[in-house]
Amino acid sequence: MTTATTQADGTPGQQPVGTQPPPETMRFPDTPKFRGFFAPSRIEADVYDLEVEGSIPPELSGAFYRAAADTQYPPRFPNDVYINGDGMIHMVRFDNGHADLKTRYVRTQRFQLERQARQALFGAYRNPRTDDPSVAGVDDGNANTSIIWHAGKLLALKEAALPYELDPATLETKGVYDFSGQIPGRTFTAHPKHDPRTGELIAFAYNASGLPDKQIHIYEISADGKVTRSQTFEVPYSSMVHDWLVTRDHFVFTISPMVADPEQMKTEEQYFVWDPNQGTYVAIIPRDQGVSGIKWFRSEQLMETHSLNAWTDGDTLVGDHFTTESGWFSQFPKTTVGLLPELPPFLHRWTFDLTQGAAHWDDATDTYHSEQLLSSPGDMPRVDPRVLMEKNRHAWVGGFHPDLPKGEIGPMGPPFNSLIHRDDLTGESAFWSPGEHGAPEEPVFVPKSADADEGEGYLLALVGRRDQMRHDLVVLDALDIAAGPIATVKIPFRLRYGFHGTWVPASELGR
Ligand code: V55
Ligand code: FE
């Protein structure tokens, strides 16, 4: 047994038992990712009947869940990536005009071992070489990226590991969920897509061996949780595949030069290294024919941050997503060509002629059309989930009003200053801004009723209040966000700035 220590240069060292140094003081690094509003919160709370300004519509009945990275212990590398933090789930349960808050860490294997040791044992993101030897071979999943509801299960997802199942009422961790052994690999995307018509979950996994590799697995999972189809295809090189575009008839993967190379991991901490000398490729896989019908295209150099929606119309495939021409340097600053500036993502519409493309990436064609849909940058897009995989009219995103100042830089760039509603029929955009010290996080759409028209419903979003060191959860009329919140649910403390959430109606929660 050895104990982890950290040397002055930040590299982990080891001390044999018996010559242990005095315990280090519990202290997070004094860096922007761990300071002020962006510091870990680590608060597991139950607050009943949160204060509300305005009034919560009584038909808003169910639970809002959201995942965040709330680092439990000071990292072994002071410049550790934000996305390596421990998964914390935030739940606001809405019931007849009332709102109750629950926050809980996901009890991952990693979380439990580190709590026992009272220190970080896992090192750099996805790099087992940098872990304490005592955790060799232990799953490093931290369940911090997104949370979904499928087949009556609440699952916290991290693309580097398998899902964790949680109790939807108590947020107690039930354990790793591998779809009852039907998922062969060690990873599962944080961005699976629900087909609203069939209730299926369409998912993928990359680097499923646990290390960089060139396979991508595609899973089709029935509404009752059975993996009905599993396929694998090859990509030209191993890289981050965070999100994708899914239509009812096609799967679309963007392969961008955020490269994961097993060789460089032997000397570097960083799992991904931007290599602008690698091409950007797009793989389009027809759902009926499967991977044998794959078609490869070349794109301009870019990285997809998040997809909004996609649909197939005859021989035309349309995909709306946020893309940036740079890598994700706030997390992975090292590139093969020195330091480069991170550029913000913009919403783009890709249109592909499906009669084009090539069976192998070496012959890929660059025949596609790209159009920018919003003049201001943003990310974290949402549609009404009932129109996923078909043409949508309404879109909601986090972003920036061009006339408002950008807030203090956060762990992943400047926090949004606005939510934006884009109407594809009129091409118009509406904005809502929470004011100078407010930062909205990802919006989640809730239909007013099961048979309401597309977009008729509520937009829920957590809003950081940097001047008050706490959060609100706002409820907006999704088709009139500029009117401001119908209800502002006041959270009396600061949550850690998070990622993706979902809504589960009370009828599904069974109470
Ligand atoms: C992303 C987030 C992650 C991750 C990889 O938003 C990519 C992109 C929160 O964790 O592990
Ligand atoms: Fe994401």
Coordinates of C-alpha atoms and ligand atoms in Angstrom, one line a residue:
M1 CA 0.0 0.0 0.0
T2 CA 1.3 3.4 -0.9
T3 CA 0.0 6.9 -0.3
A4 CA -0.4 9.5 -3.0
T5 CA 1.5 12.7 -2.6
T6 CA 2.0 15.5 -5.0
Q7 CA 5.4 16.8 -5.8
A8 CA 6.1 20.5 -6.1
D9 CA 5.9 20.4 -9.9
G10 CA 2.4 18.9 -9.7
T11 CA 3.4 15.3 -10.7
P12 CA 2.2 12.6 -8.4
G13 CA 4.8 10.8 -6.3
Q14 CA 4.5 7.9 -3.8
Q15 CA 5.5 7.4 -0.2
P16 CA 5.9 4.0 1.3
V17 CA 3.7 3.4 4.4
G18 CA 5.5 4.4 7.6
T19 CA 7.2 7.4 6.1
Q20 CA 4.1 9.3 5.5
P21 CA 4.4 13.1 5.5
P22 CA 2.0 15.0 7.8
P23 CA -1.5 15.2 6.2
E24 CA -1.9 18.0 3.7
T25 CA -4.3 20.8 4.5
M26 CA -7.6 20.4 2.7
R27 CA -7.4 23.2 0.2
F28 CA -8.5 23.6 -3.5
P29 CA -6.0 25.3 -5.8
D30 CA -6.3 29.1 -6.1
T31 CA -7.0 28.9 -9.8
P32 CA -10.0 30.3 -11.7
K33 CA -11.7 26.8 -12.0
F34 CA -11.7 26.5 -8.2
R35 CA -12.2 30.1 -7.0
G36 CA -15.1 32.3 -6.2
F37 CA -18.4 31.5 -8.0
F38 CA -16.8 28.5 -9.7
A39 CA -15.4 26.9 -6.7
P40 CA -16.7 23.4 -5.8
S41 CA -19.9 23.6 -3.7
R42 CA -19.9 20.0 -2.3
I43 CA -23.2 20.7 -0.6
E44 CA -25.6 17.8 -0.4
A45 CA -28.9 19.4 0.6
D46 CA -32.6 18.9 1.0
V47 CA -34.5 22.2 1.0
Y48 CA -38.3 21.9 1.0
D49 CA -40.5 24.7 -0.3
L50 CA -38.0 26.9 -2.0
E51 CA -39.1 30.6 -2.1
V52 CA -40.8 31.5 -5.3
E53 CA -41.1 34.9 -7.0
G54 CA -44.2 34.9 -9.3
S55 CA -46.0 31.6 -9.4
I56 CA -45.3 28.1 -10.6
P57 CA -47.9 26.9 -13.1
P58 CA -49.7 24.0 -11.3
E59 CA -49.5 21.8 -14.4
L60 CA -45.7 21.9 -14.1
S61 CA -45.6 18.6 -12.2
G62 CA -42.5 16.5 -12.2
A63 CA -38.8 16.7 -11.7
F64 CA -36.0 18.8 -13.2
Y65 CA -32.7 16.9 -12.9
R66 CA -29.3 18.3 -13.9
A67 CA -25.7 17.0 -13.7
A68 CA -22.6 19.0 -12.6
A69 CA -18.9 18.4 -11.9
D70 CA -18.5 19.2 -8.2
T71 CA -14.9 18.2 -7.4
Q72 CA -14.7 16.4 -4.1
Y73 CA -11.0 16.7 -3.3
P74 CA -8.2 18.9 -4.5
P75 CA -7.0 17.4 -7.8
R76 CA -3.7 15.6 -8.1
F77 CA -2.8 18.0 -10.9
P78 CA -3.5 21.6 -10.0
N79 CA -4.5 22.5 -13.6
D80 CA -6.9 19.5 -13.7
V81 CA -9.7 19.9 -16.3
Y82 CA -13.1 21.1 -15.0
I83 CA -14.9 18.1 -16.6
N84 CA -12.9 15.7 -14.3
G85 CA -14.9 16.7 -11.3
D86 CA -17.3 14.4 -9.4
G87 CA -20.8 14.0 -10.6
M88 CA -23.4 15.9 -8.4
I89 CA -27.1 15.8 -9.3
H90 CA -29.4 18.7 -8.7
M91 CA -33.1 17.9 -8.6
V92 CA -36.0 20.3 -8.3
R93 CA -39.3 18.5 -7.7
F94 CA -42.3 20.5 -8.8
D95 CA -45.7 19.7 -7.2
N96 CA -48.8 21.8 -7.4
G97 CA -47.0 25.1 -7.4
H98 CA -44.3 24.0 -4.9
A99 CA -40.7 23.3 -5.5
D100 CA -38.3 21.1 -3.4
L101 CA -34.6 20.9 -3.9
K102 CA -32.3 17.9 -3.5
T103 CA -28.6 17.7 -4.3
R104 CA -26.6 14.5 -4.1
Y105 CA -23.2 13.3 -5.2
V106 CA -23.3 10.2 -7.4
R107 CA -21.6 7.5 -5.2
T108 CA -19.3 6.3 -8.0
Q109 CA -16.6 3.8 -7.1
R110 CA -14.1 6.6 -7.5
F111 CA -16.0 8.9 -5.2
Q112 CA -16.2 6.3 -2.5
L113 CA -12.5 5.3 -2.6
E114 CA -11.4 9.0 -2.5
R115 CA -13.7 9.7 0.4
Q116 CA -12.3 6.8 2.3
A117 CA -8.7 8.0 1.5
R118 CA -9.7 11.7 2.2
Q119 CA -7.8 12.7 -1.0
A120 CA -7.9 12.4 -4.7
L121 CA -6.6 9.0 -6.0
F122 CA -7.5 9.4 -9.6
G123 CA -5.2 11.7 -11.6
A124 CA -5.6 13.4 -15.0
Y125 CA -8.8 12.9 -17.0
R126 CA -8.9 9.4 -18.5
N127 CA -5.2 8.8 -17.9
P128 CA -4.8 5.8 -15.6
R129 CA -1.0 6.2 -15.7
T130 CA -1.5 9.3 -13.5
D131 CA -3.7 7.5 -10.9
D132 CA -2.6 6.3 -7.5
P133 CA -1.5 2.6 -7.8
S134 CA -4.1 1.7 -5.1
V135 CA -6.9 2.3 -7.7
A136 CA -5.3 0.5 -10.7
G137 CA -8.0 -1.1 -12.7
V138 CA -10.8 0.7 -10.9
D139 CA -13.4 2.4 -13.1
D140 CA -12.8 6.1 -13.2
G141 CA -16.4 7.1 -14.1
N142 CA -17.6 10.2 -12.4
A143 CA -21.2 10.5 -13.8
N144 CA -21.0 14.3 -14.2
T145 CA -22.2 15.2 -17.7
S146 CA -25.9 14.5 -18.3
I147 CA -28.8 12.7 -16.8
I148 CA -31.5 10.8 -18.7
W149 CA -34.7 8.9 -18.0
H150 CA -35.1 5.7 -19.9
A151 CA -37.1 2.5 -19.3
G152 CA -38.1 3.7 -15.9
K153 CA -34.4 4.3 -14.9
L154 CA -32.6 7.5 -14.0
L155 CA -29.1 7.4 -15.4
A156 CA -26.2 9.7 -14.8
L157 CA -23.8 9.7 -17.8
K158 CA -20.2 10.4 -18.5
E159 CA -18.8 9.6 -22.0
A160 CA -15.6 8.1 -20.5
A161 CA -17.5 5.4 -18.5
L162 CA -20.7 3.5 -18.2
P163 CA -23.9 5.1 -16.7
Y164 CA -24.7 5.1 -13.0
E165 CA -28.3 4.4 -12.0
L166 CA -29.9 6.6 -9.4
D167 CA -33.2 6.4 -7.5
P168 CA -35.3 9.1 -9.0
A169 CA -36.9 10.1 -5.7
T170 CA -34.0 10.0 -3.3
L171 CA -31.0 10.3 -5.8
E172 CA -29.4 7.4 -4.0
T173 CA -26.9 5.6 -6.2
K174 CA -27.9 2.1 -7.2
G175 CA -24.6 1.3 -9.1
V176 CA -23.1 1.1 -12.5
Y177 CA -25.7 0.3 -15.2
D178 CA -24.5 -1.7 -18.2
F179 CA -28.0 -2.3 -19.7
S180 CA -27.9 -5.8 -18.0
G181 CA -24.7 -6.8 -19.7
Q182 CA -25.9 -5.9 -23.2
I183 CA -23.3 -3.1 -23.6
P184 CA -19.9 -4.7 -24.2
G185 CA -17.6 -1.7 -23.7
R186 CA -16.5 0.4 -20.8
T187 CA -18.0 3.7 -22.1
F188 CA -21.4 5.2 -23.1
T189 CA -22.1 8.6 -24.6
A190 CA -23.5 11.4 -22.5
H191 CA -25.7 12.4 -25.5
P192 CA -28.0 9.5 -26.5
K193 CA -31.1 10.5 -28.4
H194 CA -34.7 9.5 -27.6
D195 CA -37.0 8.8 -30.6
P196 CA -40.2 10.4 -29.4
R197 CA -42.3 8.1 -31.8
T198 CA -40.9 4.8 -30.7
G199 CA -39.5 5.6 -27.2
E200 CA -36.2 4.1 -28.4
L201 CA -32.9 5.3 -27.1
I202 CA -30.2 5.7 -29.8
A203 CA -26.7 5.7 -28.3
F204 CA -23.1 5.3 -29.1
A205 CA -19.7 4.7 -27.4
Y206 CA -16.2 5.7 -28.4
N207 CA -12.9 4.6 -26.8
A208 CA -15.0 1.8 -25.3
S209 CA -11.8 -0.2 -24.6
G210 CA -11.0 2.5 -21.9
L211 CA -8.1 3.8 -24.0
P212 CA -7.9 5.6 -27.3
D213 CA -9.0 3.3 -30.1
K214 CA -10.6 3.7 -33.6
Q215 CA -13.9 2.0 -33.1
I216 CA -17.3 3.6 -32.6
H217 CA -20.2 1.4 -31.3
I218 CA -23.8 2.3 -32.1
Y219 CA -26.6 0.9 -29.9
E220 CA -30.4 0.9 -30.5
I221 CA -32.2 0.4 -27.3
S222 CA -35.9 -0.3 -27.1
A223 CA -38.3 1.7 -24.9
D224 CA -38.2 -1.2 -22.3
G225 CA -34.4 -1.1 -22.2
K226 CA -33.4 -4.0 -24.5
V227 CA -30.4 -3.5 -26.8
T228 CA -32.0 -4.5 -30.1
R229 CA -29.0 -3.8 -32.4
S230 CA -25.3 -3.2 -31.8
Q231 CA -22.9 -2.2 -34.6
T232 CA -19.3 -1.1 -34.8
F233 CA -17.4 1.0 -37.4
E234 CA -13.9 2.3 -37.8
V235 CA -12.8 6.0 -37.8
P236 CA -9.6 7.4 -39.4
Y237 CA -8.2 8.4 -36.0
S238 CA -9.2 8.4 -32.3
S239 CA -10.7 11.6 -31.1
M240 CA -13.3 13.2 -28.8
V241 CA -16.8 12.4 -30.0
H242 CA -19.0 14.2 -27.5
D243 CA -22.3 14.6 -29.4
W244 CA -23.7 13.6 -32.8
L245 CA -26.6 14.2 -35.2
V246 CA -29.4 11.6 -35.3
T247 CA -32.4 11.6 -37.7
R248 CA -35.0 8.9 -37.9
D249 CA -33.1 7.4 -40.8
H250 CA -29.4 8.3 -40.2
F251 CA -26.6 8.5 -37.7
V252 CA -24.1 11.3 -38.3
F253 CA -20.7 11.4 -36.5
T254 CA -18.3 14.4 -36.8
I255 CA -14.6 13.3 -36.4
S256 CA -12.6 16.4 -35.4
P257 CA -8.9 16.7 -34.6
M258 CA -9.3 16.6 -30.8
V259 CA -7.1 13.6 -31.1
A260 CA -6.6 10.9 -28.4
D261 CA -3.3 9.1 -29.0
P262 CA -2.2 6.3 -26.7
E263 CA 1.4 7.2 -27.3
Q264 CA 1.3 10.8 -26.1
M265 CA -0.6 9.7 -23.0
K266 CA 2.6 8.0 -21.8
T267 CA 4.3 11.4 -21.5
E268 CA 1.4 13.9 -21.3
E269 CA -1.4 14.4 -18.8
Q270 CA -3.8 15.6 -21.5
Y271 CA -6.0 12.9 -23.0
F272 CA -6.9 15.0 -26.1
V273 CA -4.5 17.1 -28.1
W274 CA -5.7 19.3 -30.9
D275 CA -3.9 18.4 -34.1
P276 CA -4.9 20.8 -36.9
N277 CA -2.9 18.7 -39.4
Q278 CA -5.6 16.0 -39.2
G279 CA -8.7 16.4 -41.4
T280 CA -12.3 16.8 -40.2
Y281 CA -14.5 14.0 -41.4
V282 CA -18.3 13.3 -41.3
A283 CA -19.6 9.8 -41.3
I284 CA -23.3 9.3 -42.3
I285 CA -24.7 5.8 -41.6
P286 CA -28.1 4.8 -42.9
R287 CA -30.2 3.3 -40.1
D288 CA -31.8 0.6 -42.3
Q289 CA -28.6 -0.6 -44.1
G290 CA -26.4 -0.1 -41.1
V291 CA -22.6 0.5 -41.1
S292 CA -22.1 -1.3 -44.4
G293 CA -23.9 1.7 -46.0
I294 CA -21.5 4.3 -44.4
K295 CA -20.7 7.4 -46.4
W296 CA -17.8 9.7 -45.7
F297 CA -17.6 13.4 -46.3
R298 CA -14.8 16.0 -45.5
S299 CA -15.7 19.2 -43.7
E300 CA -14.0 22.4 -43.0
Q301 CA -11.8 22.1 -39.9
L302 CA -14.2 22.3 -37.0
M303 CA -15.4 20.7 -33.8
E304 CA -19.1 20.0 -33.0
T305 CA -19.8 21.1 -29.5
H306 CA -23.6 20.1 -29.3
S307 CA -26.3 19.1 -31.7
L308 CA -29.7 20.7 -31.7
N309 CA -31.7 18.4 -34.0
A310 CA -31.4 16.7 -37.4
W311 CA -33.8 15.2 -40.0
T312 CA -33.8 13.2 -43.2
D313 CA -35.9 14.4 -46.1
G314 CA -35.6 12.0 -49.1
D315 CA -32.0 12.3 -50.3
T316 CA -31.3 15.3 -48.1
L317 CA -30.1 15.3 -44.6
V318 CA -30.2 18.4 -42.5
G319 CA -28.4 18.8 -39.2
D320 CA -28.4 21.8 -36.8
H321 CA -25.5 22.0 -34.4
F322 CA -23.1 24.3 -32.6
T323 CA -19.6 24.1 -34.1
T324 CA -16.4 26.0 -33.5
E325 CA -13.3 26.3 -35.7
S326 CA -11.0 25.8 -32.7
G327 CA -10.4 22.9 -30.3
W328 CA -11.7 22.9 -26.7
F329 CA -8.7 24.7 -25.3
S330 CA -10.2 25.8 -22.0
Q331 CA -10.0 22.1 -21.1
F332 CA -7.3 20.8 -23.3
P333 CA -4.9 23.7 -24.1
K334 CA -2.0 21.7 -25.6
T335 CA -2.0 21.4 -29.4
T336 CA 0.6 20.0 -31.8
V337 CA 1.3 23.5 -33.0
G338 CA 1.6 25.5 -29.8
L339 CA -1.1 27.6 -28.0
L340 CA -4.1 28.7 -30.0
P341 CA -7.0 30.9 -29.1
E342 CA -10.3 29.1 -28.3
L343 CA -13.1 30.4 -30.6
P344 CA -16.8 30.4 -29.6
P345 CA -19.3 28.0 -31.1
F346 CA -22.0 29.2 -33.5
L347 CA -25.2 27.5 -34.5
H348 CA -24.9 26.1 -38.1
R349 CA -27.2 24.2 -40.4
W350 CA -25.5 21.4 -42.4
T351 CA -27.2 20.1 -45.5
F352 CA -25.9 16.9 -47.1
D353 CA -26.9 15.4 -50.5
L354 CA -27.0 11.7 -49.6
T355 CA -26.3 10.6 -53.1
Q356 CA -22.8 12.0 -52.5
G357 CA -20.0 10.8 -50.2
A358 CA -17.7 7.9 -50.3
A359 CA -17.5 4.4 -48.8
H360 CA -14.0 5.1 -47.3
W361 CA -12.7 8.3 -45.7
D362 CA -9.7 8.4 -48.0
D363 CA -12.2 9.2 -50.9
A364 CA -14.4 11.5 -48.8
T365 CA -16.0 14.3 -50.7
D366 CA -16.5 17.9 -49.4
T367 CA -19.9 18.2 -51.0
Y368 CA -22.1 19.7 -48.3
H369 CA -23.6 23.1 -47.5
S370 CA -23.2 25.0 -44.2
E371 CA -25.2 28.0 -43.1
Q372 CA -24.9 30.0 -39.9
L373 CA -28.3 30.3 -38.2
L374 CA -27.6 32.7 -35.3
S375 CA -25.3 35.8 -35.4
S376 CA -24.4 35.5 -31.7
P377 CA -22.4 32.6 -30.3
G378 CA -23.9 30.1 -27.9
D379 CA -24.2 26.4 -27.0
M380 CA -26.4 24.0 -25.0
P381 CA -29.2 23.9 -27.5
R382 CA -32.7 22.3 -26.9
V383 CA -35.8 21.5 -29.0
D384 CA -39.2 20.3 -27.8
P385 CA -38.3 16.6 -27.3
R386 CA -41.5 15.6 -29.1
V387 CA -40.0 16.8 -32.5
L388 CA -36.5 15.3 -32.1
M389 CA -35.4 13.6 -35.4
E390 CA -37.8 15.6 -37.5
K391 CA -37.9 19.2 -38.7
N392 CA -38.4 21.5 -35.7
R393 CA -39.6 25.1 -35.7
H394 CA -38.4 26.2 -32.3
A395 CA -35.0 26.2 -30.7
W396 CA -33.7 27.4 -27.4
V397 CA -30.0 27.9 -26.6
G398 CA -27.7 29.5 -24.1
G399 CA -25.8 32.4 -25.6
F400 CA -24.8 36.0 -25.7
H401 CA -26.8 39.1 -26.3
P402 CA -24.5 41.3 -28.5
D403 CA -25.2 44.5 -26.5
L404 CA -24.7 43.0 -23.1
P405 CA -21.3 42.6 -21.3
K406 CA -19.8 39.1 -21.0
G407 CA -19.4 38.0 -17.4
E408 CA -16.2 37.1 -15.6
I409 CA -14.5 34.2 -17.4
G410 CA -15.6 30.9 -16.0
P411 CA -14.1 27.4 -16.1
M412 CA -15.4 26.9 -19.6
G413 CA -15.1 30.4 -21.0
P414 CA -17.4 33.3 -20.3
P415 CA -20.8 32.2 -18.8
F416 CA -23.8 32.9 -21.0
N417 CA -25.5 36.3 -20.5
S418 CA -28.8 35.3 -22.1
L419 CA -31.1 32.6 -23.2
I420 CA -32.1 32.8 -26.9
H421 CA -35.3 31.4 -28.6
R422 CA -35.0 31.0 -32.4
D423 CA -38.0 30.6 -34.5
D424 CA -37.0 28.8 -37.8
L425 CA -40.3 29.7 -39.5
T426 CA -39.7 33.5 -39.1
G427 CA -35.9 33.4 -38.7
E428 CA -36.3 35.7 -35.7
S429 CA -34.6 35.5 -32.3
A430 CA -35.8 36.6 -28.9
F431 CA -33.6 37.0 -25.9
W432 CA -33.9 36.9 -22.1
S433 CA -31.1 38.2 -19.9
P434 CA -31.1 37.8 -16.1
G435 CA -29.1 41.0 -15.7
E436 CA -25.5 42.0 -15.2
H437 CA -24.5 39.4 -12.6
G438 CA -26.7 36.6 -13.8
A439 CA -25.6 33.6 -16.0
P440 CA -28.2 31.2 -17.4
E441 CA -27.1 27.6 -17.8
E442 CA -28.6 25.0 -20.2
P443 CA -32.4 25.5 -20.9
V444 CA -34.7 22.5 -20.7
F445 CA -38.1 22.5 -22.5
V446 CA -41.3 21.1 -20.8
P447 CA -44.4 20.8 -23.0
K448 CA -47.6 22.4 -21.4
S449 CA -49.4 19.1 -22.0
A450 CA -48.8 15.9 -24.0
D451 CA -50.8 17.2 -27.0
A452 CA -49.8 20.8 -26.9
D453 CA -48.4 22.3 -30.1
E454 CA -44.6 22.3 -30.7
G455 CA -43.0 24.9 -28.4
E456 CA -46.1 25.4 -26.3
G457 CA -44.7 25.0 -22.8
Y458 CA -42.1 26.1 -20.3
L459 CA -38.4 26.7 -20.5
L460 CA -36.5 25.8 -17.2
A461 CA -33.0 27.0 -16.6
L462 CA -30.7 27.4 -13.6
V463 CA -29.3 30.9 -13.4
G464 CA -26.1 31.7 -11.5
R465 CA -26.3 34.9 -9.4
R466 CA -22.7 35.8 -9.2
D467 CA -23.3 38.8 -6.9
Q468 CA -25.3 36.7 -4.4
M469 CA -23.3 33.5 -4.6
R470 CA -26.4 31.4 -5.2
H471 CA -28.7 30.1 -8.0
D472 CA -32.2 30.6 -9.2
L473 CA -34.2 28.2 -11.3
V474 CA -36.3 30.3 -13.7
V475 CA -39.6 29.2 -15.4
L476 CA -40.2 31.0 -18.7
D477 CA -43.0 30.9 -21.2
A478 CA -41.0 29.1 -24.0
L479 CA -42.6 31.1 -26.8
D480 CA -42.2 34.4 -25.0
I481 CA -39.0 34.3 -23.1
A482 CA -38.4 38.1 -23.5
A483 CA -41.4 38.6 -21.1
G484 CA -39.2 37.3 -18.3
P485 CA -39.8 34.5 -15.8
I486 CA -43.3 33.4 -14.9
A487 CA -41.7 32.0 -11.7
T488 CA -38.2 32.4 -10.2
V489 CA -37.4 29.6 -7.8
K490 CA -34.8 30.8 -5.3
I491 CA -32.1 28.4 -4.3
P492 CA -30.5 29.7 -1.1
F493 CA -26.9 28.6 -2.0
R494 CA -24.5 28.2 -4.9
L495 CA -24.6 25.1 -7.0
R496 CA -21.5 24.3 -9.1
Y497 CA -21.8 25.5 -12.7
G498 CA -23.1 22.4 -14.5
F499 CA -23.9 20.7 -17.8
H500 CA -27.0 18.9 -19.0
G501 CA -30.4 18.2 -17.5
T502 CA -33.7 16.7 -18.2
W503 CA -37.4 16.8 -17.2
V504 CA -39.4 13.8 -16.0
P505 CA -43.1 14.3 -15.7
A506 CA -44.8 13.2 -12.4
S507 CA -46.8 10.6 -14.3
E508 CA -43.5 8.7 -15.2
L509 CA -42.2 9.0 -11.6
G510 CA -45.1 7.0 -10.5
R511 CA -46.2 9.0 -7.5
Ligands
V55_1 C1 -17.7 17.4 -22.6 C2 -18.1 17.3 -21.3 C3 -17.5 16.3 -20.5 C4 -16.7 15.4 -21.1 C5 -16.3 15.4 -22.4 O1 -19.2 19.2 -23.0 C6 -16.9 16.4 -23.1 C7 -18.3 18.4 -23.4 C8 -18.6 17.1 -18.6 O2 -17.8 16.1 -19.2 O3 -16.1 14.4 -20.3
FE2 FE -22.5 17.9 -23.7

